[in-house]
Each structure stands twice: as structure tokens, then as C-alpha cells.
PDB file of C-alpha atoms in Angstrom:
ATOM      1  CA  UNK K   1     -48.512 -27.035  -1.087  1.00  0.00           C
ATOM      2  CA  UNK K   2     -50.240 -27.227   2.183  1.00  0.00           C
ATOM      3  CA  UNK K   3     -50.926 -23.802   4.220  1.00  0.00           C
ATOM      4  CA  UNK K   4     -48.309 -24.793   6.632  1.00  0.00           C
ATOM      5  CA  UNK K   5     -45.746 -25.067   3.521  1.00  0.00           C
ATOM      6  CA  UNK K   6     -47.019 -21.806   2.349  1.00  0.00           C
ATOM      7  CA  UNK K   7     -46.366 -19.654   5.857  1.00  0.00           C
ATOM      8  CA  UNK K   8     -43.174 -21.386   6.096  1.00  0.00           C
ATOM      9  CA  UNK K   9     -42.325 -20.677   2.958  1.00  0.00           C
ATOM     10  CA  UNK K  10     -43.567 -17.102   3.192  1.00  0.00           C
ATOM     11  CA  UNK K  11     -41.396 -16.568   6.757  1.00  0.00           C
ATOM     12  CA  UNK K  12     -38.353 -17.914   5.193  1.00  0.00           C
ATOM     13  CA  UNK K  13     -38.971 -15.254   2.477  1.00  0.00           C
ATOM     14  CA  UNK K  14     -38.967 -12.500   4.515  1.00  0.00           C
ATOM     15  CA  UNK K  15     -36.192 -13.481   6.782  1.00  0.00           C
ATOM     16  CA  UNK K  16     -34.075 -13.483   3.364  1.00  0.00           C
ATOM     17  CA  UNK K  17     -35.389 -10.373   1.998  1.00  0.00           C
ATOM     18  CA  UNK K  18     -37.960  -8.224   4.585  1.00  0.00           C
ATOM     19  CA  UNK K  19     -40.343  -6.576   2.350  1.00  0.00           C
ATOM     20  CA  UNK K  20     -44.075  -5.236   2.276  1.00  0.00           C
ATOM     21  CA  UNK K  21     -46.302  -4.729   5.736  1.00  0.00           C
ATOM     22  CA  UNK K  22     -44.824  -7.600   7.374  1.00  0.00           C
ATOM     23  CA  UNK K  23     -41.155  -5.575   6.775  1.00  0.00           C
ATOM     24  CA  UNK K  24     -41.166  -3.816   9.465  1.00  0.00           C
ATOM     25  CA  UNK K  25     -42.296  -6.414  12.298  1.00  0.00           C
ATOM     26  CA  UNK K  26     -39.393  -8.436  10.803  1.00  0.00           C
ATOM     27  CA  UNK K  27     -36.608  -5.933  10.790  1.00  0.00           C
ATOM     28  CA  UNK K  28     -37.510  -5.646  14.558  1.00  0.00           C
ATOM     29  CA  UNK K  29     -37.029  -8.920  15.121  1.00  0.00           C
ATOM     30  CA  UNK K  30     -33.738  -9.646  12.966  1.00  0.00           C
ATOM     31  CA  UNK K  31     -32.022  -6.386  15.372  1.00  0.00           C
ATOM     32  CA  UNK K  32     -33.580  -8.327  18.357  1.00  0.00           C
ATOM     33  CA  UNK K  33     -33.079 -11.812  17.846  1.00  0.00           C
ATOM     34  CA  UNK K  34     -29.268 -10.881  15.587  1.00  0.00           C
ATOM     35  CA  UNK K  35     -28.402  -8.085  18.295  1.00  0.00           C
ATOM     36  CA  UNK K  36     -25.471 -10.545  20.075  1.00  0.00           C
ATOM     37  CA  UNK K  37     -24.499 -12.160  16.740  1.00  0.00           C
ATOM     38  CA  UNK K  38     -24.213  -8.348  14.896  1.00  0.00           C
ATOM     39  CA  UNK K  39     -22.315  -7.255  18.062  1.00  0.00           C
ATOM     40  CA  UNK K  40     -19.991 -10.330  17.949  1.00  0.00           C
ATOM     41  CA  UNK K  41     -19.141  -9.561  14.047  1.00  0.00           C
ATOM     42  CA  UNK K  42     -18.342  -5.854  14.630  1.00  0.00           C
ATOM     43  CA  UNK K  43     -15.643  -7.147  17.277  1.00  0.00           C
ATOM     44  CA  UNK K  44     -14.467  -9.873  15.264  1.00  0.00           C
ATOM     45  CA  UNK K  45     -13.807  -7.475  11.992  1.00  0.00           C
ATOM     46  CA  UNK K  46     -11.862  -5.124  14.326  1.00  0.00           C
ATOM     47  CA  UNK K  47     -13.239  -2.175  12.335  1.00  0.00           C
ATOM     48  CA  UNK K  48     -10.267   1.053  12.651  1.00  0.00           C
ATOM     49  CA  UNK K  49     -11.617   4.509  13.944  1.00  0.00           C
ATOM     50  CA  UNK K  50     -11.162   6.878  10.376  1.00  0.00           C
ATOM     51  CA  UNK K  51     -11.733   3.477   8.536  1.00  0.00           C
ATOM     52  CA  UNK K  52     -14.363   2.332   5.666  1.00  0.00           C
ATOM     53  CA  UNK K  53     -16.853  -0.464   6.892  1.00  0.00           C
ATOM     54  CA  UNK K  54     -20.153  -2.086   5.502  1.00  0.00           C
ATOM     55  CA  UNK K  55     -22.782  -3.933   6.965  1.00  0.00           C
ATOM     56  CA  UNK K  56     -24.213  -6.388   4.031  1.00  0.00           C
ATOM     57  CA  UNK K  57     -27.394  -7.661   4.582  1.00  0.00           C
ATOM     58  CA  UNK K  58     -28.409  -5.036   7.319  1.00  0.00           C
ATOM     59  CA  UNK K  59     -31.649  -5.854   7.911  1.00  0.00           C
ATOM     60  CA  UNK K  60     -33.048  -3.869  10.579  1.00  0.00           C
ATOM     61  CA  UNK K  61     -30.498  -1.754  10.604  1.00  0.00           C
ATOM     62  CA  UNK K  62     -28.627  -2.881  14.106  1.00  0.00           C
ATOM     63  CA  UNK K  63     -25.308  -3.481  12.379  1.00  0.00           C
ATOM     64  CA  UNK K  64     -25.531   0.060  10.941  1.00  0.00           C
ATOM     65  CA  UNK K  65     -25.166   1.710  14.183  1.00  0.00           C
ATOM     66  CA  UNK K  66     -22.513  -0.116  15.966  1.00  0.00           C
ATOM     67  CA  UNK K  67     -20.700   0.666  12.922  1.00  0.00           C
ATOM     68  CA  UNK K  68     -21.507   4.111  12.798  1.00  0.00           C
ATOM     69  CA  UNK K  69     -20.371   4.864  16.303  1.00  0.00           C
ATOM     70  CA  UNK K  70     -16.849   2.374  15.718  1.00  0.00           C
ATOM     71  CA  UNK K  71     -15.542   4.427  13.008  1.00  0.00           C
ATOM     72  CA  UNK K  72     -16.154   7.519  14.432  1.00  0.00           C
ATOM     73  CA  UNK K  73     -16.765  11.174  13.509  1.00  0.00           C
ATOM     74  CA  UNK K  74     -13.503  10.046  10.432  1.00  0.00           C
ATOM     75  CA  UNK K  75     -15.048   7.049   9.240  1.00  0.00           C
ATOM     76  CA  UNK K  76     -17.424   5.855   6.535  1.00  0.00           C
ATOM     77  CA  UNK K  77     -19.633   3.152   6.392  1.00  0.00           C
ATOM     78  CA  UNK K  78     -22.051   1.251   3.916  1.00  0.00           C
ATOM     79  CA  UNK K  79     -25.211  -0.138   3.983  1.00  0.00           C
ATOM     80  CA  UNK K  80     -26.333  -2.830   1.725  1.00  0.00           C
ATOM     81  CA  UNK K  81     -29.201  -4.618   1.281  1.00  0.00           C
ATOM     82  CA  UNK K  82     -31.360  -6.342  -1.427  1.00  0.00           C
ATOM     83  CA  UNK K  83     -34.742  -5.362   0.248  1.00  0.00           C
ATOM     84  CA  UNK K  84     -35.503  -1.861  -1.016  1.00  0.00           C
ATOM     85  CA  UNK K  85     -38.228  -2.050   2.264  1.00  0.00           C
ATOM     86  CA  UNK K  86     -35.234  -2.273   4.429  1.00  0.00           C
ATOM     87  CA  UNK K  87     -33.151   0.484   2.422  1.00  0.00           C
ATOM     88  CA  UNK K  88     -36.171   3.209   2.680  1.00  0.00           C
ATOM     89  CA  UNK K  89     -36.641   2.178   6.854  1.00  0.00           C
ATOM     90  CA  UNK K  90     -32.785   2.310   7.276  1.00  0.00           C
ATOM     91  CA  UNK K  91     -33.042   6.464   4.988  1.00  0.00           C
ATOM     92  CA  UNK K  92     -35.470   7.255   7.556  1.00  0.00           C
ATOM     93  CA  UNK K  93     -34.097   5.649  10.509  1.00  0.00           C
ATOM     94  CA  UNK K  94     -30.463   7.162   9.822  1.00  0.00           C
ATOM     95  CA  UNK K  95     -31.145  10.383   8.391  1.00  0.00           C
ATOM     96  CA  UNK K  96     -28.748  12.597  10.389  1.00  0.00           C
ATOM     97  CA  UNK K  97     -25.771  10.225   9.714  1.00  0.00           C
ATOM     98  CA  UNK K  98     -26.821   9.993   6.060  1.00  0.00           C
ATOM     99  CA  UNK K  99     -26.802  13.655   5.434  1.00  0.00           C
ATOM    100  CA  UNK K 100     -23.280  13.911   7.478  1.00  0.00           C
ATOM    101  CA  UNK K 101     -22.072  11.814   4.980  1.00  0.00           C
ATOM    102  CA  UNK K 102     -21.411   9.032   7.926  1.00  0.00           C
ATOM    103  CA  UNK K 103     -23.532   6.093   6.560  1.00  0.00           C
ATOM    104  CA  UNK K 104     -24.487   5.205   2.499  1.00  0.00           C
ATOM    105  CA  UNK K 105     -26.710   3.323   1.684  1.00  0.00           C
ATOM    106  CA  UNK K 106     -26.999   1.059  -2.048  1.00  0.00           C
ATOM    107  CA  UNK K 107     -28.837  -1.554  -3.277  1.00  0.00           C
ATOM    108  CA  UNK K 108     -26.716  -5.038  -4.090  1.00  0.00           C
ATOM    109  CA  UNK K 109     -26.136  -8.563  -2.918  1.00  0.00           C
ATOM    110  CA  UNK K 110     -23.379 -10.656  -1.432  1.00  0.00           C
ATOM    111  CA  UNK K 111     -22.949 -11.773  -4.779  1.00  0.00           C
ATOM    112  CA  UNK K 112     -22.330  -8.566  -6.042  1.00  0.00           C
ATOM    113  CA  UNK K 113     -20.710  -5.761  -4.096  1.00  0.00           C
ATOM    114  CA  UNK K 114     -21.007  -2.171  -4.978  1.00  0.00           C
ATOM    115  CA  UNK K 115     -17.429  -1.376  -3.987  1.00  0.00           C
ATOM    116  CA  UNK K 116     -13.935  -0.826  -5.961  1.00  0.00           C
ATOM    117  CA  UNK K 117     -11.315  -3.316  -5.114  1.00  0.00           C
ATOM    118  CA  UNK K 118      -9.725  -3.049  -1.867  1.00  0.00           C
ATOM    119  CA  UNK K 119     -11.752  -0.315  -0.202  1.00  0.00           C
ATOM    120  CA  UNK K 120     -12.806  -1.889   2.783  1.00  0.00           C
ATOM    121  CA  UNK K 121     -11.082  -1.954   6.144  1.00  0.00           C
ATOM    122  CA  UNK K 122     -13.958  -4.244   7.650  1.00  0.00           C
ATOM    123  CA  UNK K 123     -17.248  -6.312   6.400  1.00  0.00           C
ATOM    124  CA  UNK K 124     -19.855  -8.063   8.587  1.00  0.00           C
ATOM    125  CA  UNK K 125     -22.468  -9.752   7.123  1.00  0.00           C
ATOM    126  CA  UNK K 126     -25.314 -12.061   9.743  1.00  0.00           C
ATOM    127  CA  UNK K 127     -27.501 -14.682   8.733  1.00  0.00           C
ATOM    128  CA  UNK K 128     -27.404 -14.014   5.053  1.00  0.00           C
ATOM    129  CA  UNK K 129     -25.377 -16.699   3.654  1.00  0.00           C
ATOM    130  CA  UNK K 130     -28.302 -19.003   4.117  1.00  0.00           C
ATOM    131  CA  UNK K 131     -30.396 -16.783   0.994  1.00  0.00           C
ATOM    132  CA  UNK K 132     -27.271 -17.154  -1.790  1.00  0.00           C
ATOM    133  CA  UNK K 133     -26.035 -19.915  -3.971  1.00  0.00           C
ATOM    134  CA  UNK K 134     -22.996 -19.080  -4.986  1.00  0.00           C
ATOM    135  CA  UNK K 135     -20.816 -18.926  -1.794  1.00  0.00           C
ATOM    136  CA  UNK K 136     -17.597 -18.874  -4.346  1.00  0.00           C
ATOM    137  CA  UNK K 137     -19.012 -15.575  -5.671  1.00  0.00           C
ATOM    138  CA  UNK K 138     -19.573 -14.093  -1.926  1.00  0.00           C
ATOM    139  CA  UNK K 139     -15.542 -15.109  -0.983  1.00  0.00           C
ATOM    140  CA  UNK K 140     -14.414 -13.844  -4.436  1.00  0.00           C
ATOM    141  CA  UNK K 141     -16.164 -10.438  -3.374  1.00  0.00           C
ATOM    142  CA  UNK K 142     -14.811 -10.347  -0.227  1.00  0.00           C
ATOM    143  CA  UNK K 143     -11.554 -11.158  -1.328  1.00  0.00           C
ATOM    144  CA  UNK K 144     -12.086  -8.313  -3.858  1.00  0.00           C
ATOM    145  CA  UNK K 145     -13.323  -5.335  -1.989  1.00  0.00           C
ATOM    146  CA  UNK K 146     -11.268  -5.837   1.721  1.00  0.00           C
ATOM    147  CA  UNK K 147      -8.090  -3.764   1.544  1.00  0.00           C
ATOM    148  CA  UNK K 148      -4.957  -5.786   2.764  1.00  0.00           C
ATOM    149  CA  UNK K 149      -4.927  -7.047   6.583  1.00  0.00           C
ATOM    150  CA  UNK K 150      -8.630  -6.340   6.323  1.00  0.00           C
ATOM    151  CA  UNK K 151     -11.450  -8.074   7.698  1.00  0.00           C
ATOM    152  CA  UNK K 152     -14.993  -9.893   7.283  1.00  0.00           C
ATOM    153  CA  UNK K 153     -16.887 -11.249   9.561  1.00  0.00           C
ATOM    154  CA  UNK K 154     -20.015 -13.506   8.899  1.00  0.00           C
ATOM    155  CA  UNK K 155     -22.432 -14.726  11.458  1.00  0.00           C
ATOM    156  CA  UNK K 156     -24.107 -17.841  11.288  1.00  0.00           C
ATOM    157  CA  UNK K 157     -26.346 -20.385  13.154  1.00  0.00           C
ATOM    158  CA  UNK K 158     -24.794 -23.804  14.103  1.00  0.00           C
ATOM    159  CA  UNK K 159     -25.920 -25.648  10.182  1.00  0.00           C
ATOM    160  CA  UNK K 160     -26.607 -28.810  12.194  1.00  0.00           C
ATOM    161  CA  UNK K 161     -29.161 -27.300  14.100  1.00  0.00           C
ATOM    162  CA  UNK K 162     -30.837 -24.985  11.517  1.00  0.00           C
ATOM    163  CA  UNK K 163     -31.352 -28.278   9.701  1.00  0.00           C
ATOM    164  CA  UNK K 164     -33.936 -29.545  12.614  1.00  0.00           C
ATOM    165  CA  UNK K 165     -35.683 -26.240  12.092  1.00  0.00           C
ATOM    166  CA  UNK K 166     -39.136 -26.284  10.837  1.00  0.00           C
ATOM    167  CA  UNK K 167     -38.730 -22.957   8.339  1.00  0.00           C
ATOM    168  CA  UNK K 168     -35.045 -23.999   6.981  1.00  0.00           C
ATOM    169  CA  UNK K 169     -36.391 -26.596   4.259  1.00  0.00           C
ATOM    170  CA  UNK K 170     -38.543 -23.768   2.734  1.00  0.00           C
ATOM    171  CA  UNK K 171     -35.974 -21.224   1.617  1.00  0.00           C
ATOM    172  CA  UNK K 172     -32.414 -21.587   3.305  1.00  0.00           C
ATOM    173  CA  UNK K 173     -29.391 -23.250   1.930  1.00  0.00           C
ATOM    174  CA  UNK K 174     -27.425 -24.521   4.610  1.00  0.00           C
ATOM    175  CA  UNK K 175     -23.956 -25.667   4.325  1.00  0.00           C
ATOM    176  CA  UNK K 176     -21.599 -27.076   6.418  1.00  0.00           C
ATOM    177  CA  UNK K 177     -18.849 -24.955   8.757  1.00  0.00           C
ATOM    178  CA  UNK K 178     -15.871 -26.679   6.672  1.00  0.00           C
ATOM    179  CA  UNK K 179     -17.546 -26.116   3.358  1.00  0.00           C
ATOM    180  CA  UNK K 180     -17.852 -22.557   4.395  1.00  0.00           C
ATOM    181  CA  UNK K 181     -14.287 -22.012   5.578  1.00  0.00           C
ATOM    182  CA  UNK K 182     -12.716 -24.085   2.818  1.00  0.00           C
ATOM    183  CA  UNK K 183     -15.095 -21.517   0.027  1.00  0.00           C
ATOM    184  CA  UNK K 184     -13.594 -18.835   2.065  1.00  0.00           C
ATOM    185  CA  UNK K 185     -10.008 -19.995   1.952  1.00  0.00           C
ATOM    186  CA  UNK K 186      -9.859 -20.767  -1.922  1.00  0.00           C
ATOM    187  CA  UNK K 187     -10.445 -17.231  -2.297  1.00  0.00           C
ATOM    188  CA  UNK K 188      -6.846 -16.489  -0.690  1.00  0.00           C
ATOM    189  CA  UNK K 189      -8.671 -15.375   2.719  1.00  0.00           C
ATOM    190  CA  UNK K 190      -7.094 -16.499   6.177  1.00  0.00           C
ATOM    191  CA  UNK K 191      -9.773 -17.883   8.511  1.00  0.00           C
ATOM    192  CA  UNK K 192     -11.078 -18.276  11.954  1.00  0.00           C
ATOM    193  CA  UNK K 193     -14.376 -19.796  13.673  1.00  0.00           C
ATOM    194  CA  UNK K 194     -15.466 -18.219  16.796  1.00  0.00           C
ATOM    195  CA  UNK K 195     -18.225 -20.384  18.138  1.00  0.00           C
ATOM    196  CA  UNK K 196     -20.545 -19.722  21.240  1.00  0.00           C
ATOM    197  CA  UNK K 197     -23.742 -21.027  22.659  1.00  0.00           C
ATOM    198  CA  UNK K 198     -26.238 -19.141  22.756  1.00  0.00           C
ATOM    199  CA  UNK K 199     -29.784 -20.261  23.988  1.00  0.00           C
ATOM    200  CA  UNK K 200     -30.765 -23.569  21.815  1.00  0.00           C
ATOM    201  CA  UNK K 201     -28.783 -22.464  19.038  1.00  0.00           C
ATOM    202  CA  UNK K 202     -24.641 -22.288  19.009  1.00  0.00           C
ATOM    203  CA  UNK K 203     -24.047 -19.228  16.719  1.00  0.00           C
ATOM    204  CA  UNK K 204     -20.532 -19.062  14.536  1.00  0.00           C
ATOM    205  CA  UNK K 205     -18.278 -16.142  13.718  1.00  0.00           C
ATOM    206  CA  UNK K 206     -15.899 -16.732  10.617  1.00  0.00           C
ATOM    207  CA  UNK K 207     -13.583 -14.001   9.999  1.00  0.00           C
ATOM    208  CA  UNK K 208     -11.591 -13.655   6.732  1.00  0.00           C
ATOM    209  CA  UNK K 209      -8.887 -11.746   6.834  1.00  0.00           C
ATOM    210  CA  UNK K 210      -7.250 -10.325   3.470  1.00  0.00           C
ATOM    211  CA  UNK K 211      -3.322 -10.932   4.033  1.00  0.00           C
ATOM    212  CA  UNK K 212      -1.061  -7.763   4.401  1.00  0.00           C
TER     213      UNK K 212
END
């Protein structure tokens, strides 16, 4: 492997799964570069004031507090991430809401969600589905966990145009917008796409809803 295959590689590693010195710089620039997606999702799950959210795959933590602040002083929401970096910078970077009993934080995946069935009102997840191979298992989960008439919203980057992206052959796993939906839909979810541009990249918001 040449040393440009091996910092490609390495970039697309941390994007998936922020971890070691390099954690932090990266968590900075996922809530930078993410901050319109993660702000797009929240609006798109509809999340209730009093309800139970969770931001999987938080990253740098951006998702956390728009969260925080749209279920109010009555709400709850989780945190989960499989970078244990990201979990000890989010402890320290949330501590007041943490203690208040606000936020929680756990360890898990997409894959496997640390909630009972239907306990979530909302669910946004951005630029993770990239980093998992079994998108049945991530719709099963969703479909699982979201109380009726509630929502998920996942954020993603146009799949056409990550393709021509020099990181995305080192790491990602990019699928098409109807493979997506129709993963999504077999699960017994009701969909949507949002799509904007934004810069060179057209960013996608698919809600599934849970029906009532």
C-alpha cells in the first residue's frame, strides 16, 4: 500500500470512528463541516419538548446540543457512539446536562441500539451509514426502538458524488439513495428524501417514520 493509500485509509478511519490524538481535531471538524446537515436532521425528526431523543453516531458532539435544548428542561436524550474518544470528550464537554440527568451517554452501534423497543420519540444519525454493512440491521433497529408516529432522520452526502472522492474507496460503503430508502421501507418505516445543495456536495435527509 502506497503512503497515499495509507493516509487515506487512516482519514477514512477516523471519520468512521475518531479516536487517539488526532480525535479531537476531527470531532471539530465533523461539528463544523456536519453543523447544517445535524441541524437539518433535528428538524426533520420533529423531536417533542418532554420527549426521548438520541443522537447515534455523535461525533463531536453538535447533535447533542441541539437536542438537548429541543426537548427541554422534560426531555431526555442519548448519546451513542462507538468511539470511546468521542464518549469521554462528549462526559467532559456535557457535564452539567449529564449530571441533570438531561443527556446519557452509552457505548453501541447502528447495528445495535442500547434501547428497549419503542422508546424513542426521535433519532438522527449523520454521515454514519457510510462505516456499517448491514443497513437491514440499522432499519430493523430503528424500526425497533422509535415509538409509534416516531421519527429518524439520517443525513447523508449525495452517493454519486462521494464516489468521485479521493478518501471514499478506503473505508466507506456507499450505497445508492433507492437502496437506502427501499432497506428502510422493508423494515415497515414510511419514508421521505429531503435533498439540498450545499457547496460541491448535495446533502440528503431520509426520515423514517414509525406508523401510528
Amino acid at each position: 500500500m502506497s503512503l497515499r493509500q495509507r493516509l487515506l485509509t487512516s482519514m477514512a478511519g477516523q471519520l468512521g470512528r475518531p479516536h487517539g490524538r488526532l480525535g479531537g481535531v476531527v470531532a471539530g471538524a465533523l461539528n463544523r463541516g456536519n453543523g447544517q446537515a445535524i441541524a437539518t436532521a433535528v428538524a426533520a425528526a420533529q423531536v417533542p419538548a418532554g420527549g426521548v431523543a438520541a443522537d447515534i453516531g455523535f461525533g463531536g458532539g453538535a447533535g447533542l446540543r441541539l437536542l438537548v435544548d429541543a426537548v427541554g428542561t422534560g426531555g431526555t436524550v442519548h448519546g451513542v457512539e462507538v468511539s470511546r474518544d468521542m464518549l469521554d470528550r462528549a462526559r467532559r464537554q456535557f457535564g452539567r446536562d449529564i449530571d441533570s440527568g438531561r443527556l446519557r451517554l452509552a457505548h453501541g452501534s447502528l447495528t445495535a441500539l442500547p434501547f428497549g423497543d419503542a422508546t424513542l420519540d426521535a433519532a438522527i444519525t449523520v454521515n454514519t451509514v457510510y462505516f456499517v454493512d448491514d443497513l437491514d440491521a440499522v432499519s430493523a433497529e430503528f424500526a425497533r426502538t422509535l415509538r409509534p408516529g416516531g421519527r429518524a432522520a439520517i443525513g447523508v452526502g449525495d452517493p454519486e458524488v462521494m464516489r468521485r472522492l479521493p478518501m471514499t474507496p478506503y473505508g466507506f460503503r456507499l450505497r445508492s439513495m433507492d437502496d437506502i430508502v427501499a432497506k428502510l421501507e422493508r423494515a415497515g418505516l414510511t419514508v421521505a428524501v429531503q435533498s439540498r445543495a450545499d457547496g460541491r456536495l448535495p446533502r440528503h435527509t431520509i426520515t423514517a417514520q414509525r406508523p401510528a
